[in-house]
PDB file of C-alpha atoms in Angstrom:
ATOM      1  CA  MET A  17       0.000   0.000   0.000  1.00  0.00           C
ATOM      2  CA  ARG A  18       1.353   3.408  -0.947  1.00  0.00           C
ATOM      3  CA  GLN A  19       2.469   5.624   1.930  1.00  0.00           C
ATOM      4  CA  LYS A  20       0.671   8.507   0.271  1.00  0.00           C
ATOM      5  CA  ALA A  21      -2.669   6.707   0.653  1.00  0.00           C
ATOM      6  CA  LEU A  22      -2.139   6.153   4.396  1.00  0.00           C
ATOM      7  CA  ASP A  23      -1.122   9.765   4.910  1.00  0.00           C
ATOM      8  CA  GLU A  24      -4.331  10.846   3.173  1.00  0.00           C
ATOM      9  CA  LEU A  25      -6.462   8.664   5.448  1.00  0.00           C
ATOM     10  CA  ALA A  26      -4.656   9.967   8.541  1.00  0.00           C
ATOM     11  CA  ARG A  27      -5.318  13.564   7.471  1.00  0.00           C
ATOM     12  CA  ARG A  28      -9.013  12.762   7.126  1.00  0.00           C
ATOM     13  CA  ALA A  29      -9.071  11.584  10.731  1.00  0.00           C
ATOM     14  CA  GLU A  30      -7.117  14.600  11.951  1.00  0.00           C
ATOM     15  CA  ALA A  31      -9.448  17.000  10.132  1.00  0.00           C
ATOM     16  CA  ARG A  32     -12.243  15.811  12.421  1.00  0.00           C
ATOM     17  CA  GLY A  33     -10.148  15.927  15.588  1.00  0.00           C
ATOM     18  CA  GLY A  34      -9.346  12.221  15.565  1.00  0.00           C
ATOM     19  CA  VAL A  35      -6.309   9.988  15.165  1.00  0.00           C
ATOM     20  CA  LEU A  36      -5.676   7.055  12.827  1.00  0.00           C
ATOM     21  CA  GLY A  37      -2.740   4.735  13.391  1.00  0.00           C
ATOM     22  CA  VAL A  38      -2.032   2.059  10.783  1.00  0.00           C
ATOM     23  CA  VAL A  39       0.562  -0.494   9.786  1.00  0.00           C
ATOM     24  CA  VAL A  40       0.151  -2.395   6.502  1.00  0.00           C
ATOM     25  CA  GLN A  41       2.742  -5.088   5.927  1.00  0.00           C
ATOM     26  CA  GLY A  42       3.263  -7.503   3.055  1.00  0.00           C
ATOM     27  CA  ALA A  43       4.561 -11.051   3.129  1.00  0.00           C
ATOM     28  CA  SER A  44       8.129  -9.993   2.311  1.00  0.00           C
ATOM     29  CA  GLY A  45       8.215  -7.358   5.042  1.00  0.00           C
ATOM     30  CA  GLU A  46       7.383  -4.332   2.880  1.00  0.00           C
ATOM     31  CA  ARG A  47       5.541  -1.878   5.033  1.00  0.00           C
ATOM     32  CA  ALA A  48       3.634   1.393   5.001  1.00  0.00           C
ATOM     33  CA  SER A  49       2.592   3.065   8.239  1.00  0.00           C
ATOM     34  CA  VAL A  50       1.269   6.166   9.937  1.00  0.00           C
ATOM     35  CA  ASN A  51       1.366   6.787  13.708  1.00  0.00           C
ATOM     36  CA  ALA A  52       2.702   3.241  14.025  1.00  0.00           C
ATOM     37  CA  ASP A  53       4.308   3.724  17.437  1.00  0.00           C
ATOM     38  CA  ARG A  54       1.541   5.802  18.954  1.00  0.00           C
ATOM     39  CA  THR A  55       0.071   4.219  22.071  1.00  0.00           C
ATOM     40  CA  PHE A  56      -3.698   3.681  21.965  1.00  0.00           C
ATOM     41  CA  THR A  57      -6.193   2.384  24.491  1.00  0.00           C
ATOM     42  CA  ALA A  58      -6.303  -1.271  23.469  1.00  0.00           C
ATOM     43  CA  ALA A  59      -9.959  -2.100  24.189  1.00  0.00           C
ATOM     44  CA  SER A  60     -10.518  -5.730  23.144  1.00  0.00           C
ATOM     45  CA  LEU A  61      -7.322  -5.900  21.088  1.00  0.00           C
ATOM     46  CA  ILE A  62      -5.679  -6.848  24.381  1.00  0.00           C
ATOM     47  CA  LYS A  63      -7.366 -10.229  23.980  1.00  0.00           C
ATOM     48  CA  LEU A  64      -4.894 -11.056  21.197  1.00  0.00           C
ATOM     49  CA  PRO A  65      -1.799 -11.275  23.431  1.00  0.00           C
ATOM     50  CA  VAL A  66      -3.947 -13.115  25.986  1.00  0.00           C
ATOM     51  CA  LEU A  67      -4.758 -15.673  23.271  1.00  0.00           C
ATOM     52  CA  LEU A  68      -1.166 -16.135  22.160  1.00  0.00           C
ATOM     53  CA  ALA A  69       0.280 -16.246  25.676  1.00  0.00           C
ATOM     54  CA  LEU A  70      -2.290 -18.899  26.555  1.00  0.00           C
ATOM     55  CA  LEU A  71      -1.479 -20.995  23.476  1.00  0.00           C
ATOM     56  CA  ASP A  72       2.217 -20.651  24.213  1.00  0.00           C
ATOM     57  CA  GLY A  73       1.515 -22.183  27.624  1.00  0.00           C
ATOM     58  CA  VAL A  74      -0.565 -24.945  26.051  1.00  0.00           C
ATOM     59  CA  GLU A  75       2.387 -25.865  23.857  1.00  0.00           C
ATOM     60  CA  ALA A  76       4.655 -25.875  26.903  1.00  0.00           C
ATOM     61  CA  GLY A  77       2.264 -28.208  28.744  1.00  0.00           C
ATOM     62  CA  ARG A  78       1.372 -25.744  31.505  1.00  0.00           C
ATOM     63  CA  TRP A  79      -2.346 -26.056  30.746  1.00  0.00           C
ATOM     64  CA  SER A  80      -4.656 -27.614  28.173  1.00  0.00           C
ATOM     65  CA  LEU A  81      -7.431 -26.475  25.881  1.00  0.00           C
ATOM     66  CA  ASP A  82      -9.429 -29.330  27.417  1.00  0.00           C
ATOM     67  CA  ASP A  83      -9.200 -27.886  30.941  1.00  0.00           C
ATOM     68  CA  ARG A  84     -12.595 -26.862  32.270  1.00  0.00           C
ATOM     69  CA  LEU A  85     -13.051 -23.642  34.212  1.00  0.00           C
ATOM     70  CA  PRO A  86     -16.016 -22.652  36.370  1.00  0.00           C
ATOM     71  CA  VAL A  87     -17.921 -19.684  34.972  1.00  0.00           C
ATOM     72  CA  ARG A  88     -18.034 -17.048  37.692  1.00  0.00           C
ATOM     73  CA  ASP A  89     -17.745 -13.297  38.178  1.00  0.00           C
ATOM     74  CA  ARG A  90     -19.804 -12.550  35.081  1.00  0.00           C
ATOM     75  CA  VAL A  91     -19.245  -9.025  33.763  1.00  0.00           C
ATOM     76  CA  GLY A  92     -21.061  -6.794  31.296  1.00  0.00           C
ATOM     77  CA  GLY A  93     -20.034  -5.355  27.971  1.00  0.00           C
ATOM     78  CA  ALA A  94     -19.515  -7.630  24.989  1.00  0.00           C
ATOM     79  CA  GLY A  95     -20.407 -11.289  25.131  1.00  0.00           C
ATOM     80  CA  ILE A  96     -23.114 -13.756  26.089  1.00  0.00           C
ATOM     81  CA  LEU A  97     -21.906 -15.532  29.243  1.00  0.00           C
ATOM     82  CA  ARG A  98     -23.392 -12.816  31.441  1.00  0.00           C
ATOM     83  CA  ASP A  99     -26.816 -13.982  30.208  1.00  0.00           C
ATOM     84  CA  LEU A 100     -26.229 -17.742  30.535  1.00  0.00           C
ATOM     85  CA  ALA A 101     -26.855 -18.322  34.208  1.00  0.00           C
ATOM     86  CA  ASP A 102     -27.151 -22.114  33.808  1.00  0.00           C
ATOM     87  CA  VAL A 103     -23.681 -22.546  32.265  1.00  0.00           C
ATOM     88  CA  ALA A 104     -21.573 -23.795  35.151  1.00  0.00           C
ATOM     89  CA  ASP A 105     -18.248 -24.428  33.417  1.00  0.00           C
ATOM     90  CA  LEU A 106     -16.619 -24.404  29.988  1.00  0.00           C
ATOM     91  CA  SER A 107     -13.465 -25.740  28.394  1.00  0.00           C
ATOM     92  CA  VAL A 108     -10.572 -23.390  27.788  1.00  0.00           C
ATOM     93  CA  ARG A 109     -11.091 -24.095  24.077  1.00  0.00           C
ATOM     94  CA  ASP A 110     -14.676 -22.809  24.186  1.00  0.00           C
ATOM     95  CA  LEU A 111     -13.705 -19.829  26.317  1.00  0.00           C
ATOM     96  CA  VAL A 112     -11.098 -18.887  23.706  1.00  0.00           C
ATOM     97  CA  SER A 113     -13.753 -19.031  20.996  1.00  0.00           C
ATOM     98  CA  LEU A 114     -16.082 -16.830  23.023  1.00  0.00           C
ATOM     99  CA  MET A 115     -13.300 -14.353  23.822  1.00  0.00           C
ATOM    100  CA  ILE A 116     -12.348 -13.914  20.167  1.00  0.00           C
ATOM    101  CA  VAL A 117     -15.418 -14.666  18.046  1.00  0.00           C
ATOM    102  CA  ILE A 118     -17.850 -12.483  20.032  1.00  0.00           C
ATOM    103  CA  SER A 119     -15.291 -10.738  22.278  1.00  0.00           C
ATOM    104  CA  ASP A 120     -16.880 -12.111  25.459  1.00  0.00           C
ATOM    105  CA  ASN A 121     -15.470 -10.181  28.434  1.00  0.00           C
ATOM    106  CA  THR A 122     -16.302 -12.818  31.034  1.00  0.00           C
ATOM    107  CA  ALA A 123     -14.497 -15.454  28.974  1.00  0.00           C
ATOM    108  CA  ALA A 124     -11.486 -13.147  28.672  1.00  0.00           C
ATOM    109  CA  ASN A 125     -11.360 -12.591  32.427  1.00  0.00           C
ATOM    110  CA  LEU A 126     -11.558 -16.316  33.151  1.00  0.00           C
ATOM    111  CA  LEU A 127      -8.628 -16.940  30.809  1.00  0.00           C
ATOM    112  CA  ILE A 128      -6.622 -14.045  32.251  1.00  0.00           C
ATOM    113  CA  ASP A 129      -7.185 -15.468  35.730  1.00  0.00           C
ATOM    114  CA  ARG A 130      -6.145 -18.919  34.477  1.00  0.00           C
ATOM    115  CA  ILE A 131      -2.779 -17.858  33.094  1.00  0.00           C
ATOM    116  CA  GLY A 132      -2.103 -14.691  35.126  1.00  0.00           C
ATOM    117  CA  GLN A 133      -1.497 -11.125  33.988  1.00  0.00           C
ATOM    118  CA  HIS A 134       2.228 -11.626  34.532  1.00  0.00           C
ATOM    119  CA  THR A 135       2.234 -14.379  31.903  1.00  0.00           C
ATOM    120  CA  VAL A 136       0.834 -11.982  29.308  1.00  0.00           C
ATOM    121  CA  ALA A 137       3.367  -9.319  30.314  1.00  0.00           C
ATOM    122  CA  ASP A 138       6.239 -11.804  30.053  1.00  0.00           C
ATOM    123  CA  TRP A 139       5.042 -13.017  26.651  1.00  0.00           C
ATOM    124  CA  CYS A 140       4.786  -9.449  25.300  1.00  0.00           C
ATOM    125  CA  ALA A 141       8.261  -8.586  26.606  1.00  0.00           C
ATOM    126  CA  ARG A 142       9.801 -11.703  25.047  1.00  0.00           C
ATOM    127  CA  HIS A 143       8.348 -10.827  21.660  1.00  0.00           C
ATOM    128  CA  GLY A 144       9.163  -7.126  21.645  1.00  0.00           C
ATOM    129  CA  LEU A 145       5.649  -5.789  22.204  1.00  0.00           C
ATOM    130  CA  HIS A 146       6.833  -2.985  24.453  1.00  0.00           C
ATOM    131  CA  ALA A 147       3.780  -0.739  23.996  1.00  0.00           C
ATOM    132  CA  THR A 148       1.329  -3.526  24.848  1.00  0.00           C
ATOM    133  CA  VAL A 149       0.206  -3.648  28.484  1.00  0.00           C
ATOM    134  CA  LEU A 150      -2.483  -5.751  30.125  1.00  0.00           C
ATOM    135  CA  ALA A 151      -3.087  -3.513  33.135  1.00  0.00           C
ATOM    136  CA  ARG A 152      -6.520  -4.731  34.204  1.00  0.00           C
ATOM    137  CA  ARG A 153      -9.249  -7.303  33.623  1.00  0.00           C
ATOM    138  CA  MET A 154     -12.167  -6.502  31.344  1.00  0.00           C
ATOM    139  CA  MET A 155     -14.859  -4.138  32.658  1.00  0.00           C
ATOM    140  CA  ASP A 156     -12.910  -3.217  35.801  1.00  0.00           C
ATOM    141  CA  ALA A 157     -14.238   0.309  36.287  1.00  0.00           C
ATOM    142  CA  GLU A 158     -12.337   0.881  39.528  1.00  0.00           C
ATOM    143  CA  ALA A 159      -9.030   0.042  37.853  1.00  0.00           C
ATOM    144  CA  ARG A 160      -9.817   2.412  34.978  1.00  0.00           C
ATOM    145  CA  GLU A 161     -10.536   5.200  37.486  1.00  0.00           C
ATOM    146  CA  ARG A 162      -7.076   4.572  38.970  1.00  0.00           C
ATOM    147  CA  GLY A 163      -5.591   5.066  35.502  1.00  0.00           C
ATOM    148  CA  GLU A 164      -4.899   1.377  34.925  1.00  0.00           C
ATOM    149  CA  GLU A 165      -5.620   0.989  31.212  1.00  0.00           C
ATOM    150  CA  ASN A 166      -4.823  -1.702  28.674  1.00  0.00           C
ATOM    151  CA  ARG A 167      -2.726  -0.271  25.863  1.00  0.00           C
ATOM    152  CA  THR A 168      -1.078  -1.182  22.589  1.00  0.00           C
ATOM    153  CA  SER A 169       0.180   0.314  19.328  1.00  0.00           C
ATOM    154  CA  PRO A 170      -0.325  -0.400  15.617  1.00  0.00           C
ATOM    155  CA  ALA A 171       3.320  -1.498  15.395  1.00  0.00           C
ATOM    156  CA  ASP A 172       2.896  -4.023  18.227  1.00  0.00           C
ATOM    157  CA  MET A 173      -0.270  -5.469  16.724  1.00  0.00           C
ATOM    158  CA  ALA A 174       1.400  -5.781  13.316  1.00  0.00           C
ATOM    159  CA  THR A 175       4.413  -7.490  14.901  1.00  0.00           C
ATOM    160  CA  LEU A 176       2.137  -9.957  16.694  1.00  0.00           C
ATOM    161  CA  LEU A 177       0.085 -10.781  13.603  1.00  0.00           C
ATOM    162  CA  ASP A 178       3.114 -11.031  11.329  1.00  0.00           C
ATOM    163  CA  GLY A 179       4.776 -13.461  13.731  1.00  0.00           C
ATOM    164  CA  LEU A 180       1.572 -15.458  14.008  1.00  0.00           C
ATOM    165  CA  VAL A 181       1.010 -15.859  10.273  1.00  0.00           C
ATOM    166  CA  ARG A 182       4.688 -16.668   9.674  1.00  0.00           C
ATOM    167  CA  GLY A 183       4.570 -19.381  12.332  1.00  0.00           C
ATOM    168  CA  THR A 184       7.404 -17.922  14.390  1.00  0.00           C
ATOM    169  CA  LEU A 185       5.413 -17.437  17.609  1.00  0.00           C
ATOM    170  CA  LEU A 186       3.698 -20.803  17.934  1.00  0.00           C
ATOM    171  CA  GLY A 187       3.968 -24.303  16.525  1.00  0.00           C
ATOM    172  CA  PRO A 188       1.896 -25.396  13.506  1.00  0.00           C
ATOM    173  CA  ALA A 189      -1.111 -26.748  15.437  1.00  0.00           C
ATOM    174  CA  ALA A 190      -1.431 -23.746  17.740  1.00  0.00           C
ATOM    175  CA  THR A 191      -0.886 -21.332  14.840  1.00  0.00           C
ATOM    176  CA  ALA A 192      -3.663 -23.011  12.843  1.00  0.00           C
ATOM    177  CA  PHE A 193      -5.968 -22.932  15.862  1.00  0.00           C
ATOM    178  CA  ALA A 194      -5.348 -19.219  16.487  1.00  0.00           C
ATOM    179  CA  LEU A 195      -5.909 -18.243  12.852  1.00  0.00           C
ATOM    180  CA  ASP A 196      -9.045 -20.370  12.658  1.00  0.00           C
ATOM    181  CA  VAL A 197     -10.654 -18.767  15.698  1.00  0.00           C
ATOM    182  CA  LEU A 198      -9.706 -15.284  14.463  1.00  0.00           C
ATOM    183  CA  ALA A 199     -11.252 -16.087  11.077  1.00  0.00           C
ATOM    184  CA  ARG A 200     -14.542 -16.807  12.848  1.00  0.00           C
ATOM    185  CA  GLN A 201     -14.737 -13.231  14.197  1.00  0.00           C
ATOM    186  CA  GLN A 202     -18.362 -12.126  13.905  1.00  0.00           C
ATOM    187  CA  VAL A 203     -17.867  -8.342  13.879  1.00  0.00           C
ATOM    188  CA  ARG A 204     -17.321  -7.535  10.214  1.00  0.00           C
ATOM    189  CA  ASP A 205     -18.068  -3.814   9.914  1.00  0.00           C
ATOM    190  CA  ARG A 206     -14.452  -2.663   9.658  1.00  0.00           C
ATOM    191  CA  LEU A 207     -11.538  -4.466   7.933  1.00  0.00           C
ATOM    192  CA  PRO A 208     -13.709  -7.032   6.092  1.00  0.00           C
ATOM    193  CA  ARG A 209     -16.522  -4.650   5.193  1.00  0.00           C
ATOM    194  CA  ASP A 210     -15.482  -3.708   1.662  1.00  0.00           C
ATOM    195  CA  LEU A 211     -13.520  -6.824   0.775  1.00  0.00           C
ATOM    196  CA  PRO A 212     -14.793  -9.471  -1.673  1.00  0.00           C
ATOM    197  CA  ASP A 213     -16.739 -12.256   0.013  1.00  0.00           C
ATOM    198  CA  ASN A 214     -14.179 -14.856  -1.058  1.00  0.00           C
ATOM    199  CA  VAL A 215     -11.292 -13.110   0.722  1.00  0.00           C
ATOM    200  CA  ARG A 216     -10.476 -14.807   4.024  1.00  0.00           C
ATOM    201  CA  ILE A 217      -9.519 -12.589   6.942  1.00  0.00           C
ATOM    202  CA  ALA A 218      -8.444 -13.533  10.465  1.00  0.00           C
ATOM    203  CA  HIS A 219      -8.900 -10.513  12.696  1.00  0.00           C
ATOM    204  CA  LYS A 220      -9.845  -8.994  16.045  1.00  0.00           C
ATOM    205  CA  THR A 221     -11.793  -5.830  16.728  1.00  0.00           C
ATOM    206  CA  GLY A 222     -11.809  -3.533  19.724  1.00  0.00           C
ATOM    207  CA  GLU A 223     -14.047  -0.698  20.800  1.00  0.00           C
ATOM    208  CA  LEU A 224     -14.842   1.605  23.688  1.00  0.00           C
ATOM    209  CA  ASP A 225     -16.297   5.100  23.757  1.00  0.00           C
ATOM    210  CA  GLY A 226     -14.306   7.020  21.147  1.00  0.00           C
ATOM    211  CA  ILE A 227     -12.252   3.932  20.264  1.00  0.00           C
ATOM    212  CA  ARG A 228     -12.632   1.768  17.139  1.00  0.00           C
ATOM    213  CA  HIS A 229      -9.931  -0.733  16.116  1.00  0.00           C
ATOM    214  CA  ASP A 230      -9.504  -3.717  13.841  1.00  0.00           C
ATOM    215  CA  VAL A 231      -6.334  -5.699  13.213  1.00  0.00           C
ATOM    216  CA  GLY A 232      -5.891  -8.813  11.144  1.00  0.00           C
ATOM    217  CA  VAL A 233      -4.339 -10.885   8.392  1.00  0.00           C
ATOM    218  CA  ILE A 234      -5.964 -10.714   4.957  1.00  0.00           C
ATOM    219  CA  PHE A 235      -5.308 -13.834   2.879  1.00  0.00           C
ATOM    220  CA  THR A 236      -5.020 -12.933  -0.797  1.00  0.00           C
ATOM    221  CA  ASN A 237      -2.209 -14.212  -3.052  1.00  0.00           C
ATOM    222  CA  THR A 238       0.070 -13.634  -0.082  1.00  0.00           C
ATOM    223  CA  PRO A 239      -0.933 -12.611   3.454  1.00  0.00           C
ATOM    224  CA  ILE A 240      -1.276  -8.912   4.223  1.00  0.00           C
ATOM    225  CA  VAL A 241      -1.127  -7.741   7.836  1.00  0.00           C
ATOM    226  CA  VAL A 242      -3.274  -4.689   8.569  1.00  0.00           C
ATOM    227  CA  ALA A 243      -3.414  -3.047  11.993  1.00  0.00           C
ATOM    228  CA  ALA A 244      -5.747  -0.037  12.097  1.00  0.00           C
ATOM    229  CA  LEU A 245      -6.437   1.797  15.372  1.00  0.00           C
ATOM    230  CA  THR A 246      -8.475   4.975  15.815  1.00  0.00           C
ATOM    231  CA  GLU A 247      -9.454   7.477  18.467  1.00  0.00           C
ATOM    232  CA  ASN A 248     -12.169  10.115  18.403  1.00  0.00           C
ATOM    233  CA  THR A 249     -13.169   9.960  14.766  1.00  0.00           C
ATOM    234  CA  GLU A 250     -16.723   9.498  13.527  1.00  0.00           C
ATOM    235  CA  GLU A 251     -15.317   8.080  10.299  1.00  0.00           C
ATOM    236  CA  ALA A 252     -13.482   5.229  12.055  1.00  0.00           C
ATOM    237  CA  ASP A 253     -15.302   2.348  10.361  1.00  0.00           C
ATOM    238  CA  ASP A 254     -14.965   3.965   6.934  1.00  0.00           C
ATOM    239  CA  LEU A 255     -11.264   4.704   7.400  1.00  0.00           C
ATOM    240  CA  ILE A 256     -10.493   1.181   8.599  1.00  0.00           C
ATOM    241  CA  ALA A 257     -12.519  -0.426   5.792  1.00  0.00           C
ATOM    242  CA  GLU A 258     -10.844   1.785   3.196  1.00  0.00           C
ATOM    243  CA  THR A 259      -7.404   0.910   4.560  1.00  0.00           C
ATOM    244  CA  ALA A 260      -8.102  -2.791   4.029  1.00  0.00           C
ATOM    245  CA  ARG A 261      -9.597  -2.258   0.579  1.00  0.00           C
ATOM    246  CA  ARG A 262      -6.662  -0.175  -0.620  1.00  0.00           C
ATOM    247  CA  ALA A 263      -4.164  -2.631   0.848  1.00  0.00           C
ATOM    248  CA  VAL A 264      -5.694  -5.493  -1.131  1.00  0.00           C
ATOM    249  CA  GLN A 265      -6.061  -3.464  -4.326  1.00  0.00           C
ATOM    250  CA  SER A 266      -2.446  -2.301  -4.226  1.00  0.00           C
ATOM    251  CA  GLN A 267      -0.916  -5.623  -3.219  1.00  0.00           C
ATOM    252  CA  PRO A 268       1.265  -5.907  -6.366  1.00  0.00           C
ATOM    253  CA  LEU A 269       2.739  -2.486  -5.505  1.00  0.00           C
ATOM    254  CA  PHE A 270       4.159  -3.460  -2.123  1.00  0.00           C
ATOM    255  CA  ARG A 271       7.653  -3.904  -3.545  1.00  0.00           C
ATOM    256  CA  SER A 272       7.774  -0.312  -4.721  1.00  0.00           C
ATOM    257  CA  LEU A 273       7.126   1.262  -1.302  1.00  0.00           C
TER     258      LEU A 273
END
């Protein structure tokens, strides 16, 4: 994707008092970016390093996708577990699906409690995600009032997704599992919105008041990593969708960046 196109999209966000941060990266490492290292409130993007840190522990034998966890401390926001009072326990595998596919906050908290916040922090540090911080559980209003906020950057999300799709972060089985669950993401109003129906995308969204994100891998002739994060722009969905569309349309031009 041409740098000029990203700069144009960023100016559109700025003209309305907002911010757009994007990294678009091709299979050979060619990259265009704007505000790549800017730190954003992560919203549900923080569930991505939770997913990968968990799968890293599965591979190491510290826990299993077959482990069953009691469903407790249901919280609001995204998800369905808060409404399923008769569900007593679920496998880690199913909790992962709920956390990613419908961004269930209760499922995310159960998995965070299972592996520990320190495990996510250690995993991020080992893989160079220095802007990514899991500071609190989902929907912890008291922690947010204390200034404890989950954060990340477009560059960190692109690094994570690039490592995932290349198979350098996890083994083949765990990599396939992670990409499969991300491909089942049900929120499709941002990166996938303007793409052809036959284009596969594995991605994760995030949103809070004033926050709209989407990051993922678009599978065309070769994988394209797109990490698009926004703050305070009414055009967020349009800007993110246009970023993905332009990235796919300009794929043969990556080498000339």
